[in-house]
Coordinates of C-alpha atoms in Angstrom, one line a residue:
M83 CA -15.0 -10.5 7.7
T84 CA -13.2 -10.9 4.4
P85 CA -9.9 -12.7 5.0
P86 CA -6.7 -10.6 3.3
D87 CA -6.3 -13.2 0.7
Q88 CA -9.6 -12.5 -0.8
M89 CA -9.5 -8.6 -0.4
P90 CA -9.6 -6.8 -3.8
P91 CA -6.4 -5.4 -4.9
F92 CA -5.0 -1.7 -4.2
P93 CA -6.5 0.7 -2.9
D94 CA -6.9 -1.1 0.5
A95 CA -10.5 -2.4 1.3
G96 CA -11.9 -4.2 4.3
R97 CA -10.0 -4.6 7.6
V98 CA -6.7 -3.0 7.3
S99 CA -4.2 -1.6 10.0
A100 CA -5.9 0.9 12.3
R101 CA -3.3 3.1 11.1
R102 CA -1.4 3.1 8.2
L103 CA 1.8 2.4 8.5
R104 CA 4.5 4.7 6.5
R105 CA 6.9 3.0 4.1
Q106 CA 9.8 3.4 6.4
E107 CA 8.1 1.7 9.5
L108 CA 6.9 -0.9 7.4
A109 CA 10.7 -1.2 5.8
D110 CA 12.1 -1.4 9.4
H111 CA 9.4 -4.4 10.3
L112 CA 10.6 -6.2 7.2
A113 CA 14.1 -5.9 8.2
A114 CA 13.7 -7.7 11.3
L115 CA 12.5 -10.8 9.4
P116 CA 14.6 -13.9 8.2
V117 CA 13.1 -13.8 4.7
F118 CA 14.4 -10.2 4.2
A119 CA 17.6 -10.8 5.9
G120 CA 20.4 -9.1 3.5
C121 CA 18.0 -6.7 1.6
S122 CA 19.5 -3.2 1.7
K123 CA 17.5 -0.3 3.2
R124 CA 16.8 0.7 -0.4
E125 CA 15.4 -2.3 -1.1
L126 CA 13.4 -2.7 1.9
R127 CA 11.9 0.3 1.2
H128 CA 11.0 -0.6 -2.3
L129 CA 9.2 -4.0 -0.9
A130 CA 7.4 -1.9 1.8
G131 CA 5.7 -0.1 -1.2
L132 CA 4.5 -3.2 -2.8
T133 CA 3.2 -4.9 0.7
R134 CA -0.3 -4.2 2.3
H135 CA -0.3 -4.1 6.2
H136 CA -3.0 -5.8 8.0
Q137 CA -4.0 -6.7 11.6
L138 CA -6.2 -9.4 12.5
D139 CA -8.2 -10.2 15.8
V140 CA -8.3 -13.9 17.4
G141 CA -10.1 -16.4 15.3
E142 CA -10.3 -14.1 12.2
P143 CA -8.8 -16.0 8.9
V144 CA -5.8 -15.1 7.0
F145 CA -7.2 -17.4 4.3
E146 CA -8.9 -20.5 4.0
E147 CA -8.7 -24.0 2.7
G148 CA -9.7 -24.1 -0.8
T149 CA -9.7 -20.5 -1.8
P150 CA -7.6 -19.2 -4.6
S151 CA -4.2 -18.2 -3.5
T152 CA -3.6 -14.4 -4.4
A153 CA -0.6 -13.5 -2.0
A154 CA 2.2 -14.4 0.4
Y155 CA 2.2 -13.5 3.7
V156 CA 4.9 -12.5 6.1
I157 CA 3.7 -12.8 10.0
V158 CA 5.3 -9.7 11.6
A159 CA 3.4 -9.9 15.3
G160 CA 1.2 -12.8 16.8
H161 CA 0.8 -16.3 16.0
V162 CA -1.5 -18.1 13.8
E163 CA -2.8 -21.8 13.3
I164 CA -2.7 -24.0 10.3
R165 CA -5.6 -26.4 9.9
R166 CA -5.8 -28.9 6.9
D167 CA -9.0 -31.0 6.5
G168 CA -10.3 -29.5 9.8
R169 CA -7.5 -30.7 11.9
S170 CA -4.7 -28.6 13.4
I171 CA -1.2 -29.1 11.9
A172 CA 1.2 -26.3 12.7
E173 CA 1.3 -23.0 14.6
L174 CA 3.8 -20.3 13.3
G175 CA 4.7 -16.9 14.6
P176 CA 6.7 -13.7 13.7
G177 CA 8.9 -14.2 10.7
D178 CA 7.4 -17.0 9.3
V179 CA 5.6 -16.8 5.7
V180 CA 2.3 -18.4 4.6
G181 CA 0.6 -18.7 1.3
E182 CA 3.7 -18.6 -0.8
L183 CA 3.6 -22.3 -2.0
G184 CA 0.2 -22.0 -3.3
L185 CA 1.0 -18.4 -4.6
L186 CA 3.8 -19.9 -6.7
L187 CA 2.3 -23.0 -7.7
Q188 CA -1.0 -20.9 -8.8
R189 CA -3.4 -23.2 -6.9
D190 CA -5.8 -23.0 -4.0
H191 CA -4.9 -22.9 -0.4
S192 CA -4.5 -26.2 1.0
S193 CA -5.1 -25.1 4.5
T194 CA -6.8 -22.6 6.5
V195 CA -4.4 -20.3 8.6
T196 CA -6.2 -18.5 11.4
A197 CA -5.0 -15.8 14.1
L198 CA -4.4 -17.4 17.6
T199 CA -3.6 -14.1 19.0
P200 CA -3.8 -10.5 17.6
I201 CA -1.8 -10.6 14.5
E202 CA 0.0 -8.4 12.0
I203 CA 0.8 -9.7 8.6
V204 CA 2.2 -8.1 5.6
A205 CA 0.6 -9.5 2.3
L206 CA 2.6 -9.5 -1.1
P207 CA 0.2 -10.2 -3.9
R208 CA 1.3 -12.1 -6.8
A209 CA 2.4 -9.1 -9.1
A210 CA 4.1 -7.5 -6.2
L211 CA 6.1 -10.9 -5.1
R212 CA 7.2 -11.3 -8.6
E213 CA 8.6 -7.9 -8.7
A214 CA 10.0 -8.3 -5.5
V215 CA 11.9 -11.3 -6.4
E216 CA 13.3 -10.1 -9.8
E217 CA 14.5 -6.6 -8.0
V218 CA 15.6 -7.9 -4.9
P219 CA 18.8 -10.3 -5.3
G220 CA 18.6 -12.4 -2.3
L221 CA 14.9 -12.7 -1.7
A222 CA 14.4 -15.4 -4.5
W223 CA 17.0 -17.6 -2.4
K224 CA 15.3 -17.1 0.8
L225 CA 12.0 -17.9 -0.4
L226 CA 13.5 -21.1 -2.1
Q227 CA 14.8 -21.9 1.4
T228 CA 11.2 -21.6 3.0
V229 CA 9.6 -23.5 0.6
A230 CA 12.5 -26.4 0.5
G231 CA 12.2 -26.6 4.0
R232 CA 8.5 -26.8 4.0
L233 CA 8.6 -29.6 1.3
S234 CA 11.4 -31.6 3.2
A235 CA 9.7 -31.6 6.4
D236 CA 6.6 -32.6 5.5
D237 CA 5.2 -30.8 8.5
G238 CA 2.0 -29.9 6.7
A239 CA 2.6 -26.1 6.7
P240 CA 0.3 -23.9 4.5
D241 CA 0.2 -23.3 0.6

């Protein structure tokens, strides 16, 4: 199974949601997540058009340590495990973002993120994240807070 991080760009390929979420449904999912708090309905619909929705089964990787970072992922449902150098360092769930640090720093992933439960994630490829940050005023600040929290906590969260 090809991890979402290694899937080719649009159109969707590989293991994508069994049913395609409508833009409004995806916008509603995004609205419930802290990183997108404060975004207007119009901004959320715009963001939804930039993202890719994925569903993964237990044990499937979102991305693997050492692979190129090509997207940031927001966990919509379910839980993931973060492993670095083969050891478990964290578990994350709905509303958490993974992969953003490696994406912003343009470096390979320093950890592996794997589904602990069936998960739904929303992927924002690099170009889409850049566009989203430029067009949605509060998003850049929320992402900065997320990254700063990861760096200051030294919790080994994935990048």
